[in-house]
Tab-separated table of C-alpha atoms in Angstrom:
chain	number	residue	atom	x	y	z
K	1	MET	CA	0.189	0.126	-0.128
K	2	ASN	CA	2.703	2.110	0.345
K	3	GLU	CA	4.672	1.785	-2.577
K	4	GLN	CA	1.224	2.288	-4.201
K	5	LYS	CA	0.837	5.773	-2.306
K	6	GLN	CA	4.178	6.325	-3.378
K	7	LYS	CA	4.091	6.328	-6.673
K	8	GLN	CA	0.907	7.964	-7.208
K	9	LYS	CA	2.812	11.135	-5.227
K	10	GLU	CA	5.472	10.853	-7.695
K	11	LEU	CA	2.545	11.113	-10.666
K	12	LYS	CA	0.660	14.004	-9.096
K	13	LYS	CA	4.755	15.157	-8.799
K	14	SER	CA	5.442	14.946	-12.614
K	15	VAL	CA	2.285	16.020	-14.043
K	16	SER	CA	2.379	19.178	-11.735
K	17	THR	CA	5.008	20.365	-13.288
K	18	PHE	CA	3.220	21.195	-16.396
K	19	ALA	CA	1.625	24.461	-13.960
K	20	LYS	CA	3.697	26.727	-14.907
K	21	PRO	CA	1.405	29.698	-16.382
K	22	ASP	CA	3.173	31.425	-19.799
K	23	LYS	CA	1.949	34.637	-20.316
K	24	VAL	CA	2.624	35.043	-23.855
K	25	VAL	CA	0.332	31.870	-24.553
K	26	GLY	CA	-2.733	32.943	-22.695
K	27	VAL	CA	-2.739	36.376	-23.990
K	28	ARG	CA	-2.624	34.633	-27.578
K	29	GLN	CA	-5.252	32.068	-26.589
K	30	LEU	CA	-7.742	35.553	-25.509
K	31	LEU	CA	-6.970	36.655	-28.658
K	32	ASN	CA	-7.772	33.542	-30.913
K	33	THR	CA	-10.541	33.218	-29.179
K	34	LEU	CA	-12.096	36.469	-28.412
K	35	LEU	CA	-11.815	38.631	-31.425
K	36	PRO	CA	-13.537	35.867	-33.684
K	37	PHE	CA	-15.955	35.508	-31.159
K	38	LEU	CA	-16.926	38.978	-31.849
K	39	LEU	CA	-16.295	39.175	-35.461
K	40	LEU	CA	-18.757	36.249	-35.705
K	41	TRP	CA	-22.001	38.019	-33.427
K	42	PHE	CA	-21.171	40.761	-36.111
K	43	LEU	CA	-20.823	38.664	-39.281
K	44	ALA	CA	-24.184	37.064	-38.001
K	45	TYR	CA	-26.060	40.358	-37.345
K	46	GLN	CA	-25.127	42.018	-40.759
K	47	SER	CA	-26.176	38.650	-41.907
K	48	LEU	CA	-29.783	39.055	-40.852
K	49	SER	CA	-30.221	41.396	-43.813
K	50	VAL	CA	-29.966	38.748	-45.883
K	51	SER	CA	-32.064	35.817	-43.729
K	52	ALA	CA	-32.253	34.771	-40.369
K	53	TRP	CA	-31.151	31.300	-42.102
K	54	LEU	CA	-27.184	32.665	-42.981
K	55	ALA	CA	-27.642	34.291	-39.002
K	56	VAL	CA	-27.809	31.458	-37.084
K	57	PRO	CA	-25.562	29.060	-38.331
K	58	LEU	CA	-22.620	31.427	-37.753
K	59	ALA	CA	-24.108	32.021	-33.733
K	60	MET	CA	-23.619	28.708	-33.631
K	61	ILE	CA	-20.245	28.542	-34.635
K	62	ALA	CA	-19.627	32.412	-32.092
K	63	GLY	CA	-21.265	29.975	-29.407
K	64	GLY	CA	-17.867	27.187	-30.271
K	65	PHE	CA	-15.918	30.570	-28.597
K	66	VAL	CA	-18.347	31.011	-25.923
K	67	VAL	CA	-17.059	26.944	-25.456
K	68	ARG	CA	-14.019	27.907	-25.521
K	69	MET	CA	-13.828	31.149	-23.254
K	70	PHE	CA	-15.458	29.002	-20.524
K	71	ILE	CA	-12.372	26.931	-20.511
K	72	ILE	CA	-9.946	30.516	-20.344
K	73	PHE	CA	-12.317	31.621	-17.734
K	74	HIS	CA	-12.063	28.083	-15.737
K	75	ASP	CA	-8.851	28.129	-15.520
K	76	CYS	CA	-8.698	31.269	-14.216
K	77	THR	CA	-10.554	29.853	-11.189
K	78	HIS	CA	-8.245	27.504	-11.234
K	79	GLY	CA	-4.915	30.443	-10.950
K	80	SER	CA	-4.092	28.534	-14.366
K	81	PHE	CA	-4.523	30.641	-16.579
K	82	PHE	CA	-2.164	33.519	-15.519
K	83	LYS	CA	0.888	33.814	-13.006
K	84	SER	CA	-1.244	37.085	-11.621
K	85	GLN	CA	-4.082	36.323	-9.760
K	86	LYS	CA	-4.997	39.479	-10.218
K	87	ALA	CA	-4.991	39.421	-13.977
K	88	ASN	CA	-6.663	35.715	-13.367
K	89	LYS	CA	-9.499	37.008	-11.801
K	90	ILE	CA	-10.126	40.244	-13.837
K	91	VAL	CA	-10.417	38.113	-16.939
K	92	GLY	CA	-12.123	35.468	-15.371
K	93	THR	CA	-14.911	37.728	-14.653
K	94	ILE	CA	-15.060	39.740	-17.594
K	95	THR	CA	-14.708	36.121	-19.743
K	96	GLY	CA	-17.424	35.357	-16.831
K	97	ILE	CA	-20.338	37.741	-18.303
K	98	ILE	CA	-19.385	36.945	-21.702
K	99	THR	CA	-20.502	32.869	-20.084
K	100	LEU	CA	-22.937	34.184	-18.519
K	101	PHE	CA	-20.726	32.654	-14.942
K	102	PRO	CA	-20.163	34.134	-12.299
K	103	PHE	CA	-16.787	34.083	-10.720
K	104	GLU	CA	-16.497	33.983	-7.227
K	105	LYS	CA	-19.748	31.736	-6.993
K	106	TRP	CA	-18.127	29.129	-9.836
K	107	LYS	CA	-14.476	29.217	-8.596
K	108	ARG	CA	-15.806	28.155	-4.876
K	109	GLU	CA	-18.161	24.964	-6.746
K	110	HIS	CA	-15.809	23.995	-8.946
K	111	ASN	CA	-12.826	23.592	-5.756
K	112	ILE	CA	-15.787	21.789	-3.739
K	113	HIS	CA	-16.408	18.980	-7.403
K	114	HIS	CA	-12.353	18.448	-7.403
K	115	ALA	CA	-11.896	17.525	-4.282
K	116	THR	CA	-14.761	15.256	-3.412
K	117	SER	CA	-15.119	14.373	-7.821
K	118	GLY	CA	-16.170	10.339	-7.330
K	119	ASN	CA	-16.866	10.404	-3.189
K	120	LEU	CA	-20.075	8.499	-2.667
K	121	ASP	CA	-20.146	10.467	0.819
K	122	LYS	CA	-19.520	13.596	-0.922
K	123	ARG	CA	-22.138	14.366	-3.216
K	124	GLY	CA	-23.588	17.305	-4.721
K	125	THR	CA	-21.927	20.628	-4.855
K	126	GLY	CA	-21.077	21.680	-7.929
K	127	ASP	CA	-21.455	18.453	-10.199
K	128	ILE	CA	-23.961	16.202	-11.493
K	129	TRP	CA	-26.541	14.154	-9.779
K	130	VAL	CA	-25.447	10.271	-9.730
K	131	MET	CA	-27.454	7.894	-7.864
K	132	THR	CA	-26.246	4.431	-6.579
K	133	VAL	CA	-28.050	1.030	-7.354
K	134	GLU	CA	-29.199	1.034	-3.583
K	135	GLU	CA	-30.399	4.137	-3.035
K	136	TYR	CA	-32.634	4.497	-6.920
K	137	ALA	CA	-34.426	1.133	-5.238
K	138	ALA	CA	-34.940	2.884	-1.680
K	139	ALA	CA	-36.501	6.252	-3.158
K	140	THR	CA	-39.729	7.120	-2.964
K	141	PHE	CA	-41.984	7.287	-6.868
K	142	TRP	CA	-41.249	10.647	-6.810
K	143	GLY	CA	-37.480	10.668	-6.121
K	144	ARG	CA	-37.405	8.135	-8.682
K	145	LEU	CA	-39.745	10.325	-10.943
K	146	ALA	CA	-36.943	13.182	-10.513
K	147	TYR	CA	-34.140	11.641	-11.180
K	148	ARG	CA	-35.100	10.238	-14.523
K	149	LEU	CA	-36.233	12.836	-15.541
K	150	TYR	CA	-33.032	14.457	-14.136
K	151	ARG	CA	-31.357	12.189	-16.118
K	152	ASN	CA	-33.102	12.641	-19.463
K	153	PRO	CA	-31.161	13.884	-22.094
K	154	ILE	CA	-33.598	16.017	-24.024
K	155	VAL	CA	-33.957	17.725	-20.045
K	156	MET	CA	-29.990	17.700	-19.546
K	157	PHE	CA	-29.122	19.133	-22.765
K	158	GLY	CA	-32.370	20.613	-23.672
K	159	LEU	CA	-33.550	22.195	-20.559
K	160	GLY	CA	-30.282	22.450	-18.667
K	161	PRO	CA	-28.242	25.335	-20.412
K	162	ILE	CA	-31.990	27.352	-19.395
K	163	TYR	CA	-32.093	25.814	-15.870
K	164	LEU	CA	-27.780	26.841	-15.736
K	165	PHE	CA	-28.085	30.474	-17.104
K	166	LEU	CA	-30.998	31.774	-16.108
K	167	ILE	CA	-31.294	30.321	-12.385
K	168	ALA	CA	-28.177	28.313	-10.936
K	169	ASN	CA	-26.266	31.735	-12.137
K	170	ARG	CA	-28.309	34.390	-11.171
K	171	PHE	CA	-28.262	33.635	-7.321
K	172	ASN	CA	-25.537	33.219	-4.358
K	173	ARG	CA	-25.837	30.686	-1.795
K	174	LYS	CA	-27.619	31.894	1.384
K	175	ASP	CA	-24.443	30.969	3.207
K	176	ALA	CA	-22.417	33.325	0.356
K	177	LYS	CA	-19.757	35.185	1.652
K	178	ARG	CA	-19.671	39.264	0.880
K	179	LYS	CA	-16.807	38.794	-1.875
K	180	GLU	CA	-18.762	35.796	-3.685
K	181	ARG	CA	-22.180	38.029	-3.878
K	182	MET	CA	-20.971	41.181	-4.694
K	183	ASN	CA	-18.834	39.428	-8.154
K	184	THR	CA	-22.189	37.735	-8.414
K	185	TYR	CA	-24.123	41.035	-8.407
K	186	ILE	CA	-21.589	42.704	-10.661
K	187	THR	CA	-21.658	39.961	-13.435
K	188	ASN	CA	-25.760	40.062	-13.121
K	189	ALA	CA	-25.549	43.526	-13.342
K	190	SER	CA	-22.945	44.021	-16.471
K	191	ILE	CA	-24.965	41.153	-18.742
K	192	VAL	CA	-27.870	43.138	-18.294
K	193	ALA	CA	-26.278	46.638	-18.987
K	194	ILE	CA	-24.520	44.669	-22.041
K	195	TYR	CA	-27.679	42.825	-23.796
K	196	SER	CA	-29.415	46.068	-22.417
K	197	LEU	CA	-27.174	48.113	-25.107
K	198	LEU	CA	-26.673	45.771	-27.213
K	199	ILE	CA	-30.836	45.468	-27.960
K	200	LEU	CA	-30.989	49.156	-27.535
K	201	ALA	CA	-28.423	49.854	-30.812
K	202	ILE	CA	-29.675	46.144	-33.074
K	203	GLY	CA	-33.737	45.797	-31.574
K	204	TRP	CA	-34.780	43.029	-29.273
K	205	GLU	CA	-35.180	40.774	-32.275
K	206	ALA	CA	-32.238	40.310	-33.655
K	207	PHE	CA	-30.512	40.509	-30.749
K	208	LEU	CA	-32.306	37.172	-29.284
K	209	ILE	CA	-32.081	35.479	-33.140
K	210	ILE	CA	-27.902	35.900	-32.543
K	211	GLN	CA	-27.782	35.594	-29.359
K	212	LEU	CA	-29.825	32.527	-27.899
K	213	PRO	CA	-28.124	29.210	-30.888
K	214	ILE	CA	-24.503	30.681	-29.175
K	215	LEU	CA	-25.698	30.440	-25.717
K	216	TYR	CA	-27.909	27.433	-26.326
K	217	VAL	CA	-25.204	26.073	-28.548
K	218	ALA	CA	-22.436	26.738	-25.792
K	219	GLY	CA	-24.600	25.685	-22.491
K	220	SER	CA	-25.584	22.514	-24.257
K	221	LEU	CA	-21.509	21.405	-25.585
K	222	GLY	CA	-20.411	22.772	-22.062
K	223	ILE	CA	-22.811	20.362	-20.133
K	224	TRP	CA	-21.886	17.431	-22.496
K	225	LEU	CA	-18.135	17.558	-21.866
K	226	PHE	CA	-18.809	17.777	-17.997
K	227	TYR	CA	-21.117	15.064	-18.021
K	228	VAL	CA	-19.301	12.780	-20.033
K	229	GLN	CA	-15.793	13.372	-18.063
K	230	HIS	CA	-17.308	11.798	-15.197
K	231	GLN	CA	-20.261	9.428	-16.627
K	232	PHE	CA	-18.701	6.980	-18.401
K	233	GLU	CA	-19.009	3.161	-17.766
K	234	ASP	CA	-16.176	2.148	-15.466
K	235	SER	CA	-15.640	6.046	-13.085
K	236	TYR	CA	-14.188	6.250	-10.311
K	237	TYR	CA	-16.113	6.083	-6.569
K	238	GLU	CA	-15.916	5.440	-3.258
K	239	ASP	CA	-16.819	5.259	0.240
K	240	GLU	CA	-15.170	8.542	2.296
K	241	SER	CA	-12.997	5.686	3.938
K	242	GLU	CA	-11.596	4.272	0.594
K	243	TRP	CA	-11.819	7.274	-1.415
K	244	ASP	CA	-8.413	8.548	-2.980
K	245	PHE	CA	-7.603	11.929	-4.667
K	246	VAL	CA	-5.325	10.244	-7.503
K	247	LYS	CA	-7.163	7.624	-8.121
K	248	ALA	CA	-10.502	9.617	-8.694
K	249	ALA	CA	-8.546	11.701	-11.168
K	250	VAL	CA	-7.110	9.292	-12.884
K	251	ASP	CA	-9.521	6.612	-12.662
K	252	GLY	CA	-12.849	8.745	-12.309
K	253	SER	CA	-12.157	11.385	-15.262
K	254	SER	CA	-11.839	9.929	-18.696
K	255	TYR	CA	-8.921	11.323	-21.417
K	256	TYR	CA	-12.167	12.376	-24.418
K	257	LYS	CA	-10.080	12.148	-27.621
K	258	LEU	CA	-11.180	13.908	-29.948
K	259	PRO	CA	-10.805	15.522	-33.155
K	260	LYS	CA	-7.899	18.310	-33.552
K	261	ILE	CA	-10.347	21.196	-34.120
K	262	LEU	CA	-13.127	20.258	-32.118
K	263	GLN	CA	-9.776	19.558	-29.227
K	264	TRP	CA	-8.827	23.509	-29.418
K	265	VAL	CA	-12.336	24.725	-29.677
K	266	SER	CA	-12.718	22.615	-26.503
K	267	GLY	CA	-9.854	23.836	-24.841
K	268	SER	CA	-7.862	20.403	-24.747
K	269	ILE	CA	-10.409	19.808	-21.451
K	270	GLY	CA	-10.733	16.593	-23.168
K	271	TYR	CA	-7.369	15.613	-21.158
K	272	HIS	CA	-9.568	15.653	-17.968
K	273	HIS	CA	-7.644	13.115	-15.799
K	274	VAL	CA	-4.290	15.616	-16.487
K	275	HIS	CA	-6.751	18.245	-15.112
K	276	HIS	CA	-7.762	16.793	-12.295
K	277	LEU	CA	-4.689	15.140	-11.494
K	278	SER	CA	-3.162	18.744	-11.354
K	279	PRO	CA	-5.658	21.126	-11.490
K	280	ARG	CA	-3.056	24.242	-11.540
K	281	VAL	CA	-2.418	23.095	-15.252
K	282	PRO	CA	-3.370	25.300	-17.637
K	283	ASN	CA	-5.398	24.288	-20.595
K	284	TYR	CA	-2.905	24.818	-23.058
K	285	HIS	CA	-0.217	22.152	-21.021
K	286	LEU	CA	-2.913	19.089	-20.661
K	287	GLU	CA	-2.197	17.402	-23.887
K	288	LYS	CA	1.701	17.875	-22.877
K	289	ALA	CA	1.113	16.528	-19.816
K	290	HIS	CA	-0.453	13.779	-20.392
K	291	GLU	CA	2.010	13.088	-24.057
K	292	SER	CA	5.155	13.282	-20.760
K	293	THR	CA	3.584	11.021	-18.580
K	294	PRO	CA	2.965	7.525	-19.781
K	295	PRO	CA	1.516	6.333	-16.659
K	296	LEU	CA	-2.142	9.039	-17.945
K	297	HIS	CA	-1.894	6.829	-21.938
K	298	LYS	CA	-3.534	3.970	-19.276
K	299	ALA	CA	-6.238	6.414	-18.326
K	300	THR	CA	-10.200	5.434	-20.188
K	301	THR	CA	-9.659	6.698	-22.993
K	302	ILE	CA	-13.462	7.521	-25.395
K	303	THR	CA	-13.701	8.467	-28.202
K	304	LEU	CA	-17.107	11.053	-29.874
K	305	ARG	CA	-18.688	7.832	-31.113
K	306	SER	CA	-18.330	5.541	-27.525
K	307	SER	CA	-18.986	8.391	-25.848
K	308	LEU	CA	-22.242	8.392	-26.919
K	309	GLU	CA	-22.828	5.430	-24.859
K	310	SER	CA	-22.571	7.099	-21.798
K	311	ILE	CA	-26.325	8.269	-22.060
K	312	ARG	CA	-27.125	4.751	-21.648
K	313	PHE	CA	-25.300	4.298	-18.118
K	314	ARG	CA	-27.941	6.466	-15.211
K	315	LEU	CA	-27.281	4.509	-12.096
K	316	TYR	CA	-24.115	4.030	-10.094
K	317	ASP	CA	-23.508	0.052	-9.303
K	318	THR	CA	-21.091	-0.308	-5.944
K	319	LYS	CA	-20.957	-3.597	-5.777
K	320	ASN	CA	-19.884	-4.114	-9.830
K	321	LYS	CA	-18.039	-0.894	-9.468
K	322	THR	CA	-19.572	0.464	-12.290
K	323	PHE	CA	-22.267	2.879	-14.453
K	324	VAL	CA	-25.443	0.419	-15.098
K	325	THR	CA	-28.793	1.570	-17.109
K	326	PHE	CA	-31.769	1.457	-15.666
K	327	LYS	CA	-33.989	-1.237	-17.758
K	328	GLU	CA	-30.764	-3.814	-16.184
K	329	VAL	CA	-31.673	-2.643	-12.716
K	330	LYS	CA	-35.281	-3.279	-13.373
K	331	PRO	CA	-35.217	-7.150	-12.406
K	332	TYR	CA	-34.252	-6.530	-8.759
K	333	LEU	CA	-36.008	-3.084	-8.006
K	334	LYS	CA	-38.409	-5.447	-5.549
K	335	ASN	CA	-35.331	-8.251	-4.443
K	336	PRO	CA	-32.286	-5.376	-3.411
K	337	SER	CA	-30.213	-8.749	-2.009
K	338	LYS	CA	-29.303	-9.377	-5.841
K	339	PHE	CA	-27.749	-6.229	-6.223
K	340	GLY	CA	-24.818	-7.893	-6.145
K	341	MET	CA	-26.186	-10.211	-9.227
K	342	ILE	CA	-26.495	-7.283	-12.181
K	343	ASN	CA	-25.131	-8.800	-15.142
K	344	THR	CA	-22.693	-5.382	-16.508
K	345	LYS	CA	-20.463	-8.267	-18.682
K	346	ARG	CA	-19.925	-6.308	-21.693
K	347	PRO	CA	-16.488	-5.427	-23.361
K	348	SER	CA	-14.811	-1.872	-20.899
K	349	LEU	CA	-13.769	1.481	-23.222
K	350	GLN	CA	-10.519	-0.264	-24.313
K	351	GLU	CA	-11.362	-3.277	-24.726
K	352	LYS	CA	-12.993	-1.826	-27.969
């Protein structure tokens, strides 16, 4: 056990060597994300004089750049995008306004996610709602219905962005500290001011035709990326007494192997196992950290095609250490003692 712990410590240390922000690279990434986004927004508006059917596709492409901008925001909340923490806060707040995420609020929730990812006893903050088979069996009819609705792709990826942008990101928790509250207020006020000016300048119809597809595409893609990076079949979940940070990072976070263009748009966040192992590694160093660390090559690798299978997996089976479908547990709901007998003999992602 001590030898295993030592190897894990060395693995984390080797990845941490890439936690070196580069101001030049950061500024370049900021420019090649923000400027194309603004240009696409302008072109979408100009194209309205021709046809809304031309404006909407341009807006949808701009939504991809909002995803990339969110990754910059995300790095800033970890204090990893720039060496200067003041610069991280300023850029993080500005990109948070554009992406509709309050910097301080999301920073707190996301840090909790990193500290508890895969811990069955500390679920509920900054993560996707996951029920175990036992919890689902013990739930009431309404509890099961709520969970099934939540895990429905139409609700999660269709209605999810609406809830996220209009409700979850707009209000502070009751015990939020003053700094967090003020940042959320500033973010909300800035969004209202910017949106009001744009509506006055181009009209509410033009604004909605452009901005709604941008936010919807960005929100849906963002939720999908977050979902698939932890909800794969053999992901890692353990009780508090058995939970291990390094194993949760490497075994509980996938390597989402995307085509280069999508990797660029998503800020290399597909190297999620690297990110969870060392959150201070900026997105522009994640690929290099992965390639330079052989043990990380064993992380669960998923592709665009195989990632679609994750939609089927809804409950975590703590006995077989795997995600299962609602269909697979249905025969056992009336007999909890047989949960360990659920047939989950499917080829692993690595075997595929």
